[in-house]
mmCIF file of C-alpha atoms (C1' of nucleotides) in Angstrom:
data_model
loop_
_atom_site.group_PDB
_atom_site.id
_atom_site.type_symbol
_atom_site.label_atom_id
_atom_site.label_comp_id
_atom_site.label_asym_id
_atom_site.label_seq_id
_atom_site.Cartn_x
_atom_site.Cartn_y
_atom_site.Cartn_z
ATOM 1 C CA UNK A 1 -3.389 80.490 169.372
ATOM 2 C CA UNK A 2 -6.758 82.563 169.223
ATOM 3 C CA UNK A 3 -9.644 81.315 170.717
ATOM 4 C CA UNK A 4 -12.336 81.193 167.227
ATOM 5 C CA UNK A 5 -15.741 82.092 168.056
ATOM 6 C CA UNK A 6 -18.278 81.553 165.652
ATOM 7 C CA UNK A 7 -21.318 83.816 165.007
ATOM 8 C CA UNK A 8 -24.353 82.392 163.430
ATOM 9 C CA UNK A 9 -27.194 84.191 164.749
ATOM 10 C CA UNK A 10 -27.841 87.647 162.636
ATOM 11 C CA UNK A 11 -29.906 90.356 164.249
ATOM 12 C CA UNK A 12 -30.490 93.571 161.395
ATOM 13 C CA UNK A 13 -31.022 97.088 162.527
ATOM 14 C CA UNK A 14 -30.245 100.912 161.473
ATOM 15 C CA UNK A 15 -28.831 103.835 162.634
ATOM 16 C CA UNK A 16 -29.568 107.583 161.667
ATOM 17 C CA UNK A 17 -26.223 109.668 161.578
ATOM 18 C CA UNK A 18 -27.068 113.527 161.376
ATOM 19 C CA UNK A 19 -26.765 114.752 158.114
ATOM 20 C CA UNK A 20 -24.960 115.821 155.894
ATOM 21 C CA UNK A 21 -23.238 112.129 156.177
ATOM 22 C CA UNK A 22 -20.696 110.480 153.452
ATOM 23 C CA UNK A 23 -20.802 106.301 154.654
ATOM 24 C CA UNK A 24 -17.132 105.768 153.214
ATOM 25 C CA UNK A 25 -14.967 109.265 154.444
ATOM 26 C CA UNK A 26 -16.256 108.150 158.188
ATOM 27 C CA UNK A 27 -15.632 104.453 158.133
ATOM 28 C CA UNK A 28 -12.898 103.937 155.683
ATOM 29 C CA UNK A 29 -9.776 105.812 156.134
ATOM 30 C CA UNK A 30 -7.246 105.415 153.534
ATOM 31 C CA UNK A 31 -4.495 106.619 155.139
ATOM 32 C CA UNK A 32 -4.457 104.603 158.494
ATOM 33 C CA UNK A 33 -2.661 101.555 158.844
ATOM 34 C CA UNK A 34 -4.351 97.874 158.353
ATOM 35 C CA UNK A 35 -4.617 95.568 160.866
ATOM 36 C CA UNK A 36 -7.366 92.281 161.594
ATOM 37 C CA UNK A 37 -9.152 94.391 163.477
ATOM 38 C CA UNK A 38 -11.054 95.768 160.938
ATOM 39 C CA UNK A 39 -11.849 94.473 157.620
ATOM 40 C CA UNK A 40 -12.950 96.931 154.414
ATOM 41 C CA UNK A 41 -14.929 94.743 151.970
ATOM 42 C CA UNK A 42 -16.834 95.762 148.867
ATOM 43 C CA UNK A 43 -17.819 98.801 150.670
ATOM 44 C CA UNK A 44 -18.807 97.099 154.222
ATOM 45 C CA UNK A 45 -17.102 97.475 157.040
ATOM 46 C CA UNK A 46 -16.179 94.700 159.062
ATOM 47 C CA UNK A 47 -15.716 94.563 162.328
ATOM 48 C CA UNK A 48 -16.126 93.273 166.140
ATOM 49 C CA UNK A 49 -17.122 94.879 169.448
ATOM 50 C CA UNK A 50 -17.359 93.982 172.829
ATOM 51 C CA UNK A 51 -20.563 95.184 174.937
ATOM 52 C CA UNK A 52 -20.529 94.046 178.573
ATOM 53 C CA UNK A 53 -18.255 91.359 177.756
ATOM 54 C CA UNK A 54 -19.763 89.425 175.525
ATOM 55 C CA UNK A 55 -18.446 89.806 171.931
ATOM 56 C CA UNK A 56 -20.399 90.373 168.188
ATOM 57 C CA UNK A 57 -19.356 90.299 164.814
ATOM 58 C CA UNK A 58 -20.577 93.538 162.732
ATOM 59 C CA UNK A 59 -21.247 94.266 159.011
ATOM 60 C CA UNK A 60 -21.892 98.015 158.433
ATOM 61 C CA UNK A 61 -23.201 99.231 155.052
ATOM 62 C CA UNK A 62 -24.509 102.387 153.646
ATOM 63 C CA UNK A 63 -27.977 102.214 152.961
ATOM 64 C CA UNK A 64 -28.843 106.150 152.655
ATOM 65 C CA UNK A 65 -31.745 106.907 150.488
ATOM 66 C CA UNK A 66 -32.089 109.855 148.957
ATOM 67 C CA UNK A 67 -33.950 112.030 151.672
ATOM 68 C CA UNK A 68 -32.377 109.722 154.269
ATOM 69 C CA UNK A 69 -28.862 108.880 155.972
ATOM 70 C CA UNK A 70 -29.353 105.537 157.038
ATOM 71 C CA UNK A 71 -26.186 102.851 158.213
ATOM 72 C CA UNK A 72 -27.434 99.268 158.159
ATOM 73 C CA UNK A 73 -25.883 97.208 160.996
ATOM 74 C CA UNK A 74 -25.716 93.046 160.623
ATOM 75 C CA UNK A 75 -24.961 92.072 164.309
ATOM 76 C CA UNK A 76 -23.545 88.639 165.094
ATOM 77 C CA UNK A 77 -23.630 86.755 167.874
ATOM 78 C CA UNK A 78 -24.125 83.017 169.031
ATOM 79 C CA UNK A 79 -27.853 83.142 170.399
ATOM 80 C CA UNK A 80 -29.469 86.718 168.902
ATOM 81 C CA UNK A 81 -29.474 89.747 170.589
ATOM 82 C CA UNK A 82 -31.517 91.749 172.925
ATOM 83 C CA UNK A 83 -33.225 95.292 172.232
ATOM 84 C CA UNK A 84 -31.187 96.031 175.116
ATOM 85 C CA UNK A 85 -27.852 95.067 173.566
ATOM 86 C CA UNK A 86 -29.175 96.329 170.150
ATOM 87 C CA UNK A 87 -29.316 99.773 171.374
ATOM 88 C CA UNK A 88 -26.159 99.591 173.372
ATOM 89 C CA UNK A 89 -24.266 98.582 169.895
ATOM 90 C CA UNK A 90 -25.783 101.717 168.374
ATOM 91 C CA UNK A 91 -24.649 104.029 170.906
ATOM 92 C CA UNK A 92 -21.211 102.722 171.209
ATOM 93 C CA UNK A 93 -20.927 103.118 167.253
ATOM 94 C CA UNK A 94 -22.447 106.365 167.854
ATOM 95 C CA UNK A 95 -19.640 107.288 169.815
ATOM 96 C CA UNK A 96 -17.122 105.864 167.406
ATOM 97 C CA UNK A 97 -18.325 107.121 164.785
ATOM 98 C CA UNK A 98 -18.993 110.492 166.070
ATOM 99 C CA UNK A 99 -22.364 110.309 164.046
ATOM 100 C CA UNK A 100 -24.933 112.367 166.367
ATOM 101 C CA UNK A 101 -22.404 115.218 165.551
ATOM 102 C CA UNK A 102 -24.296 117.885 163.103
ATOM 103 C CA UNK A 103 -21.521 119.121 161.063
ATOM 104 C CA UNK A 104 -22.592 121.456 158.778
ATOM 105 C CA UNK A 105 -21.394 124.404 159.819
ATOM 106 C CA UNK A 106 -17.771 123.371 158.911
ATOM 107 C CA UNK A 107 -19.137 122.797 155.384
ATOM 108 C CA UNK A 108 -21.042 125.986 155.254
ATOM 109 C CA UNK A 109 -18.801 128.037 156.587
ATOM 110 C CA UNK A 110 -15.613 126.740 154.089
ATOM 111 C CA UNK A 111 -16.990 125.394 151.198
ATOM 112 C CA UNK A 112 -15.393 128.499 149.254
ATOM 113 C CA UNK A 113 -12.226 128.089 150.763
ATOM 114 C CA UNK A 114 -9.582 127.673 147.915
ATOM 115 C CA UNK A 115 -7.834 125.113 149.899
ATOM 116 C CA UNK A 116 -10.722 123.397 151.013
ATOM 117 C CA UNK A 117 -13.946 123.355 148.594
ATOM 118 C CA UNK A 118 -12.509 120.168 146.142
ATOM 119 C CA UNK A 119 -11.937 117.982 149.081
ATOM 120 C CA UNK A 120 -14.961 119.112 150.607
ATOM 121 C CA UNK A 121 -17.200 118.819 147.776
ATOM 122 C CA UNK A 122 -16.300 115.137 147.719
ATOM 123 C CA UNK A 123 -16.156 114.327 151.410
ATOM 124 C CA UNK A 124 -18.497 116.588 153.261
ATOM 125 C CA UNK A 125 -19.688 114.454 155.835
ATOM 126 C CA UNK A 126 -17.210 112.954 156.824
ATOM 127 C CA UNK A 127 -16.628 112.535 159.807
ATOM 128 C CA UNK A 128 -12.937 112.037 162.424
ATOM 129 C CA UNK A 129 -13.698 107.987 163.740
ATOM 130 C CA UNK A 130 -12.149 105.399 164.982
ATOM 131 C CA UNK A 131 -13.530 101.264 164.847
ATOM 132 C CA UNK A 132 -12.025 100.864 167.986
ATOM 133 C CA UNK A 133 -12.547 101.247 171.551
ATOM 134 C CA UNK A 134 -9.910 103.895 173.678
ATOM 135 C CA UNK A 135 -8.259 100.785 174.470
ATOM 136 C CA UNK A 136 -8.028 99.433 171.278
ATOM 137 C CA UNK A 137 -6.563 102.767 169.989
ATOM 138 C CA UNK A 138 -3.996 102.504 172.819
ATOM 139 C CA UNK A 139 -2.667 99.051 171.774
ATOM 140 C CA UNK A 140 -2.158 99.785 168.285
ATOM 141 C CA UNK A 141 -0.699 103.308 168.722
ATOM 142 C CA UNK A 142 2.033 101.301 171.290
ATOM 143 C CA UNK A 143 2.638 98.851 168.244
ATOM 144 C CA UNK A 144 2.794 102.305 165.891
ATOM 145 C CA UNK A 145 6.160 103.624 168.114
ATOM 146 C CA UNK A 146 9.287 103.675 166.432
ATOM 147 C CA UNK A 147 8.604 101.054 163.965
ATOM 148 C CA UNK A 148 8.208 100.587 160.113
ATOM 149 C CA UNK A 149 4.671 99.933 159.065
ATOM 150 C CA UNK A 150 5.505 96.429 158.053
ATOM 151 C CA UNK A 151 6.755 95.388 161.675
ATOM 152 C CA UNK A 152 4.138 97.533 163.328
ATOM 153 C CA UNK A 153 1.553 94.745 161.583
ATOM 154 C CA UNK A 154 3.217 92.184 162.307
ATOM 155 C CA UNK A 155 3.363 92.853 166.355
ATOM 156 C CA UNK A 156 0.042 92.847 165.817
ATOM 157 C CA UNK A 157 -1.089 90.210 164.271
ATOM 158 C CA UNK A 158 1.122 87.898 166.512
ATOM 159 C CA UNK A 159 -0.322 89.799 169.620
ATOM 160 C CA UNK A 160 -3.844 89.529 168.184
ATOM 161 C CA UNK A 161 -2.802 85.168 167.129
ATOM 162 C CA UNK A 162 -2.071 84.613 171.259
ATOM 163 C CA UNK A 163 -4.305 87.220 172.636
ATOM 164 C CA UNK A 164 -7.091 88.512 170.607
ATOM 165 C CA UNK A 165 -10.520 86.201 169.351
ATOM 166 C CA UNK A 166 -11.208 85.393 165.956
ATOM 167 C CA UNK A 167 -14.425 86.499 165.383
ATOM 168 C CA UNK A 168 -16.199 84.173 162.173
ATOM 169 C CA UNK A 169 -19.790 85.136 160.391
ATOM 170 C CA UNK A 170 -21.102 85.106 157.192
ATOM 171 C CA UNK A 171 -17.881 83.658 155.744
ATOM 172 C CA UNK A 172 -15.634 87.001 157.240
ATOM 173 C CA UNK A 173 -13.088 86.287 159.778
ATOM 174 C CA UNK A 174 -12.229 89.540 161.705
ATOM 175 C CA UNK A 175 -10.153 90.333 165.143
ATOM 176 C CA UNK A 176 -11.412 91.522 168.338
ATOM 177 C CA UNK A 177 -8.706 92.835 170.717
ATOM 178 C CA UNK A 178 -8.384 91.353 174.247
ATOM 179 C CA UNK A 179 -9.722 92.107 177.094
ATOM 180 C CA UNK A 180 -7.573 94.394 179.747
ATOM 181 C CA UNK A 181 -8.066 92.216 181.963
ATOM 182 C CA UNK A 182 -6.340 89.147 180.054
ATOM 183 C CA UNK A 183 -2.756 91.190 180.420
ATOM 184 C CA UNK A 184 -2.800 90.844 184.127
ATOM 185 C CA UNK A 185 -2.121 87.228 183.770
ATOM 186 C CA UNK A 186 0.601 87.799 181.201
ATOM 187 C CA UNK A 187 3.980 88.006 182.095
ATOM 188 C CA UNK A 188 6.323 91.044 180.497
ATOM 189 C CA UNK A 189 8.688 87.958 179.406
ATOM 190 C CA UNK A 190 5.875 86.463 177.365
ATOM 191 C CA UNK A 191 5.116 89.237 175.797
ATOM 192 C CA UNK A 192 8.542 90.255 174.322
ATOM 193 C CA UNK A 193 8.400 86.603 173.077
ATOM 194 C CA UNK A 194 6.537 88.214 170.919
ATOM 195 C CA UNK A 195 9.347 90.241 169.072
ATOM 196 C CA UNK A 196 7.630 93.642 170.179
ATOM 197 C CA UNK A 197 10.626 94.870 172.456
ATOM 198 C CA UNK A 198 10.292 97.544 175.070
ATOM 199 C CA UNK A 199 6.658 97.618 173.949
ATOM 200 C CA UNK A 200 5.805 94.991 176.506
ATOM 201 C CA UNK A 201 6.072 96.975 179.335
ATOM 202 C CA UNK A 202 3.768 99.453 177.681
ATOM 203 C CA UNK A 203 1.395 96.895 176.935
ATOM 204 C CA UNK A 204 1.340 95.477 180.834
ATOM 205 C CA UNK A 205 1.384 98.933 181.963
ATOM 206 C CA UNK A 206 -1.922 100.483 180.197
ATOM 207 C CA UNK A 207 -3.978 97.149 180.127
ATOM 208 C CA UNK A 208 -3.001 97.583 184.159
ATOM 209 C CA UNK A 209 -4.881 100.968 184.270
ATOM 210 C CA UNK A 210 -7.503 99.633 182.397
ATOM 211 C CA UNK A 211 -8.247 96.846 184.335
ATOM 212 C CA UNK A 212 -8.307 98.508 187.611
ATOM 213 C CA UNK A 213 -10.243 101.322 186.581
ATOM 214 C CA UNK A 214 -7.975 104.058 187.120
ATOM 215 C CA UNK A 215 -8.777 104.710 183.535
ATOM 216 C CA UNK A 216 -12.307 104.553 181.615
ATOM 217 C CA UNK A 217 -13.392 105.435 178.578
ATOM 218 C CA UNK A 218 -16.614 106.454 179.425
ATOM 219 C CA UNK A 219 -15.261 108.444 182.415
ATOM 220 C CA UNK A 220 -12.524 110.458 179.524
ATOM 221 C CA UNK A 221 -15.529 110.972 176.976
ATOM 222 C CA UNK A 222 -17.720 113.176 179.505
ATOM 223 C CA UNK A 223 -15.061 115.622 179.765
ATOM 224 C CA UNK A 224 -15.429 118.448 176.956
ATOM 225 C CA UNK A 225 -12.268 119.854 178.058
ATOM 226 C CA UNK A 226 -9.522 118.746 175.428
ATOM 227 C CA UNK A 227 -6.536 119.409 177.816
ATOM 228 C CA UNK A 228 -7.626 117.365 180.705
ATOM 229 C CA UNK A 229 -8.276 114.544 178.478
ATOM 230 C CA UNK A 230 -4.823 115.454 177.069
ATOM 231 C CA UNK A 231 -2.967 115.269 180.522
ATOM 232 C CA UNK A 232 -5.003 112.230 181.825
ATOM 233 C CA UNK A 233 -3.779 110.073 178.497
ATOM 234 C CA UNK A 234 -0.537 111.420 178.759
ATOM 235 C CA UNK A 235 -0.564 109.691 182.509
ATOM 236 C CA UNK A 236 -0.373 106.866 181.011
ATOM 237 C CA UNK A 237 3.291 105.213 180.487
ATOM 238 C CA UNK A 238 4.207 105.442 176.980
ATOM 239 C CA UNK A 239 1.948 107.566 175.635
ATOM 240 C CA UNK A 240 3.227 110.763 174.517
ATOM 241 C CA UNK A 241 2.161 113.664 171.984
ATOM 242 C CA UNK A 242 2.335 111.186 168.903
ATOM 243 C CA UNK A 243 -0.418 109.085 170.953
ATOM 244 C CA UNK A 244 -2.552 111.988 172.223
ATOM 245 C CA UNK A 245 -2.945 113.852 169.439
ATOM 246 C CA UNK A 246 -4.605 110.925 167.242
ATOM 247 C CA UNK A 247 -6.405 110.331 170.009
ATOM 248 C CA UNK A 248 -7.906 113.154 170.781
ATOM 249 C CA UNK A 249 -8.914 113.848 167.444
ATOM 250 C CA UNK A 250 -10.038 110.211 166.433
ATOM 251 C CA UNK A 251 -11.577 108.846 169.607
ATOM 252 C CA UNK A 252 -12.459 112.173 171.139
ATOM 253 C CA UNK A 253 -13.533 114.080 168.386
ATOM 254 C CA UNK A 254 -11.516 117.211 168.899
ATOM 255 C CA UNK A 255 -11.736 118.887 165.563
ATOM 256 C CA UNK A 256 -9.148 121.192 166.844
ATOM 257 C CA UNK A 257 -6.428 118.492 167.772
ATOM 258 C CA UNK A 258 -3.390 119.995 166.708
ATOM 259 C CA UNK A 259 -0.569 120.517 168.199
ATOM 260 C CA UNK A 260 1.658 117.910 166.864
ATOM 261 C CA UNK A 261 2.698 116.524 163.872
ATOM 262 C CA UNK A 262 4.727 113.843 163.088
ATOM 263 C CA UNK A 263 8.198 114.393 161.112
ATOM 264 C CA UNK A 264 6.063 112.200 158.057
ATOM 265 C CA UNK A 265 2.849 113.822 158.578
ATOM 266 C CA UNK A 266 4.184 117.550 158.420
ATOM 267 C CA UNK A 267 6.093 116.970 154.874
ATOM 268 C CA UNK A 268 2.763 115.734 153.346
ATOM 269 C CA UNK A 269 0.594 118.387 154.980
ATOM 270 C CA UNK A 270 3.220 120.701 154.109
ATOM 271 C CA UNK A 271 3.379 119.739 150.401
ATOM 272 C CA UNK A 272 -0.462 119.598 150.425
ATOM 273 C CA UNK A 273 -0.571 123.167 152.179
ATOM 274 C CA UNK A 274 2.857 125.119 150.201
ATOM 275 C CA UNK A 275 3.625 123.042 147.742
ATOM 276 C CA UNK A 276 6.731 122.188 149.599
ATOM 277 C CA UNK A 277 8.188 119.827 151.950
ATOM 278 C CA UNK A 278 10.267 121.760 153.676
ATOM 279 C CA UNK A 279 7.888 123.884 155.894
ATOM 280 C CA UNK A 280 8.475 123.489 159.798
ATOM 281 C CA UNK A 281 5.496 122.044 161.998
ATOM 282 C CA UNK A 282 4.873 125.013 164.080
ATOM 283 C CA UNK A 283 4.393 127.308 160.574
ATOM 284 C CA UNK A 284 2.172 124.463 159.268
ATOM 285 C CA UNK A 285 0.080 125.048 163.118
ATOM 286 C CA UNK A 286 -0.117 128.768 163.335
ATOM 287 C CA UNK A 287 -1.604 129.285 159.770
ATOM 288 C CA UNK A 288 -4.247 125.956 159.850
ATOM 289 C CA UNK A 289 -5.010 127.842 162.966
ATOM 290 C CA UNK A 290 -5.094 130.897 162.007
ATOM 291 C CA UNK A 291 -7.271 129.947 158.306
ATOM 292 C CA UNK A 292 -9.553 127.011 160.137
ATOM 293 C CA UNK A 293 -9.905 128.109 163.507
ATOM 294 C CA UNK A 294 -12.074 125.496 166.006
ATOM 295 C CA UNK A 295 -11.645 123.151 163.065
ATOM 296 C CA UNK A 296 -8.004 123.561 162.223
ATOM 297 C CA UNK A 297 -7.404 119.643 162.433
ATOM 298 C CA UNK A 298 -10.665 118.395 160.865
ATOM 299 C CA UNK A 299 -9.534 120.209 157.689
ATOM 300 C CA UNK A 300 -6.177 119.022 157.648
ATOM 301 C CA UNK A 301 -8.169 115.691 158.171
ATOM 302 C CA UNK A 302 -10.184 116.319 154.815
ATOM 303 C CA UNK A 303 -6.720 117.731 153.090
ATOM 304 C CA UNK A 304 -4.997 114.556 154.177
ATOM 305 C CA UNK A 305 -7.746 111.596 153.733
ATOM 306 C CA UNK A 306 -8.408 113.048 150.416
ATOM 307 C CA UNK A 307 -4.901 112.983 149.324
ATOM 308 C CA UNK A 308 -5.112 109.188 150.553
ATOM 309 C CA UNK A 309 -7.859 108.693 148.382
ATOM 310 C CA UNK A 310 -6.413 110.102 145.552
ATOM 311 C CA UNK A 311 -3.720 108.130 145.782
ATOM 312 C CA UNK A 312 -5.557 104.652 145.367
ATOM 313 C CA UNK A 313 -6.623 105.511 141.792
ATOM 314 C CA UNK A 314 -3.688 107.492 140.402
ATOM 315 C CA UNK A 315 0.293 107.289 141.565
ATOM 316 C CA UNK A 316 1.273 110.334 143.588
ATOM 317 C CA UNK A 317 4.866 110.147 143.059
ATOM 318 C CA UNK A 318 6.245 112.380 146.160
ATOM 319 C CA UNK A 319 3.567 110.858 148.391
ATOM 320 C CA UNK A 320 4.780 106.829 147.884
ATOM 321 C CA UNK A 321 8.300 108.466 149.208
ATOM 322 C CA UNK A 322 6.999 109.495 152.284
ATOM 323 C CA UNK A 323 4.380 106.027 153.116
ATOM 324 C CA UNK A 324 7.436 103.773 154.792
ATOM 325 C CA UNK A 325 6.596 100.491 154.202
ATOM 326 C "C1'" DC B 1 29.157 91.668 157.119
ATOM 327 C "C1'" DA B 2 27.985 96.152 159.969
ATOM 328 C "C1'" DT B 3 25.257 100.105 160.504
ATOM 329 C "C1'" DC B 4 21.146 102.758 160.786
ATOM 330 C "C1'" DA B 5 16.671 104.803 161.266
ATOM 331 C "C1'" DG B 6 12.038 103.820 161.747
ATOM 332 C "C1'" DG B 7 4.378 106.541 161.332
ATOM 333 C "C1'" DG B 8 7.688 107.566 169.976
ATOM 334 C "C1'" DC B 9 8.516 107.834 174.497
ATOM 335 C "C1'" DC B 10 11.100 107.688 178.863
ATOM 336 C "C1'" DC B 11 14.660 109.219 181.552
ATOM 337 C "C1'" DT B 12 18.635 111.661 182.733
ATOM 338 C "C1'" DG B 13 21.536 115.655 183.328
ATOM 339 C "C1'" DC C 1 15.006 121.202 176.874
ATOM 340 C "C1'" DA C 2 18.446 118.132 174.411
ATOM 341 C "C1'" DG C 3 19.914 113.724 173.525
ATOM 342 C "C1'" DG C 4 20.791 108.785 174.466
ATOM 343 C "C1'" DG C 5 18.621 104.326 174.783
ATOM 344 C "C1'" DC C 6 15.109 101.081 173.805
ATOM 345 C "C1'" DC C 7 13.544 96.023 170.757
ATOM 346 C "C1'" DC C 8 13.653 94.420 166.296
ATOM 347 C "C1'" DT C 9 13.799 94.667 161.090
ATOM 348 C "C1'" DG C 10 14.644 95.626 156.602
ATOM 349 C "C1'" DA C 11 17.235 98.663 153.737
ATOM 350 C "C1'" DT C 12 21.821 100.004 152.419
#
DNA sequence: CATCAGGGCCCTG
DNA sequence: CAGGGCCCTGAT
């Protein structure tokens, strides 16, 4: 089962996100599935990286002052960590996070739009993120395919049991994906042990790229053109437009991602939008488009997480139909 | 009990 | 470009 590491040693730092900021809208999304990977807990965010190899345990907190945004980072690791490491953590969360990113102008430039100002009132600052690496991403969009929420967990978990490291500090208990590299040594067979099906190959295939380099994050995140990124993921076997488009929008930080939308997405965008279920994807496009511009999918982001929100609090009848179990 | 579609994608014709 | 098949599950 999963190797257990244990993380005594706690090394405290900050990081500055560009303002305006909001801590929960870019760390905590609502609407995205749960999985050990990341844990949400009394407003800290829970999580573990990998820098170089070596792995740490993180608890993230908001500690914004009034004239300040300010995220508080507890790393863990077994022996303390070096400025060196310290300041790789923060970039890579950077990244993530998308935090050196000055928004403003999207909130300037719609906060009297009668679609938009409520949500943005409450969520300005917030920011499209993802907790995990490209990789990461990768694996749990392959687990996403064709599969009810419920299963989509449990491949998973049991993928994260035999393949992933339990990451323990300050009493949390949190996941860190494998390695590429690990898959090599995995056999297809094993894998569909598993119970994730035709997955498997999917699995072997992209931790293969990985692992020899054909594909690198870093590589994919210096190219500002959307459609390259777009074909080179799409390379990759069993990834299609599902895939790409949260990708590009959560890892990449296209705000203008949107060219797809799911058959379970587009009723609740549509209801959100018209007031209706019924209206098609490429309507649902052409006006966000047409109203948002460069930022079309951001603000469907801020429609959508919003909703999500909402929906924690209060029951949202014709939402709960469409949030398959 | 059987059937079916699911928070996709590949492959074929 | 449309449509069948893929793994497995839970809902019907």
């Amino acid at each position: 089962m999963a190797k257990t590491v244990k993380l005594l040693k706690c090394n405290n730092f900050f990081i500055y996100p560009k303002k305006p900021f909001n801590f929960q809208g870019t760390f905590f999304k609502p609407s995205h599935f749960p999985s050990k990977l990341v844990v949400y807990d009394n407003g800290n965010l829970i999580q573990g990286i990998r820098i170089d190899g070596d792995l740490f345990g993180l608890i993230i907190s908001d500690a914004s002052t009034k004239r300040t945004s300010r995220i508080r980072i507890r790393a863990y690791s077994l022996s303390g960590i070096s400025k060196e490491i310290e300041s790789k953590i923060k970039d890579e969360l950077m990244v993530r996070y998308n935090l050196d990113i000055d928004i403003s102008d999207f909130g300037k430039r719609f906060k009297s739009d009668e679609i938009l100002a409520e949500s943005l009132k409450k969520w300005e600052g917030m920011r499209p993120s993802t907790a995990y690496s490209l990789y990461g991403f990768l694996m749990v969009a392959t687990v996403l395919q064709n599969a009810t929420v419920g299963r989509s967990i449990k491949m998973i978990d049991s993928l994260l049991q035999n393949y992933g490291v339990k990451l323990v500090f300050q009493g949390k208990e949190v996941f860190e994906i494998w390695d590429p590299k690990d898959m090599e040594k995995i056999t297809e067979e094993e894998l569909r042990n598993l119970r994730i099906g035709y997955r498997a190959k999917i699995i072997k295939k992209i931790s293969h790229a990985f692992a020899s380099g054909e594909i690198d994050e870093k590589e994919l995140r210096e190219i500002k053109d959307k459609e390259i990124v777009a074909h080179k993921l799409r390379s990759l076997y069993g990834v299609g437009p599902q895939s790409v488009s949260y990708i590009l929008f959560e890892v990449f930080h296209f705000y203008d991602a949107l060219n797809y939308l799911s058959p379970w997405e587009r009723k609740i965008i549509s209801m959100l939008l018209f007031g209706k279920k019924t209206v098609s994807a490429e309507r649902i496009i052409a006006f966000a488009k047409r109203r948002w511009g460069q930022w079309c999918m951001l603000a469907i982001h801020y429609l959508f997480e919003d909703l999500f929100w909402r929906s924690k609090r209060e029951q949202i009848a014709w939402l709960e139909e469409e949030i398959r179990k």
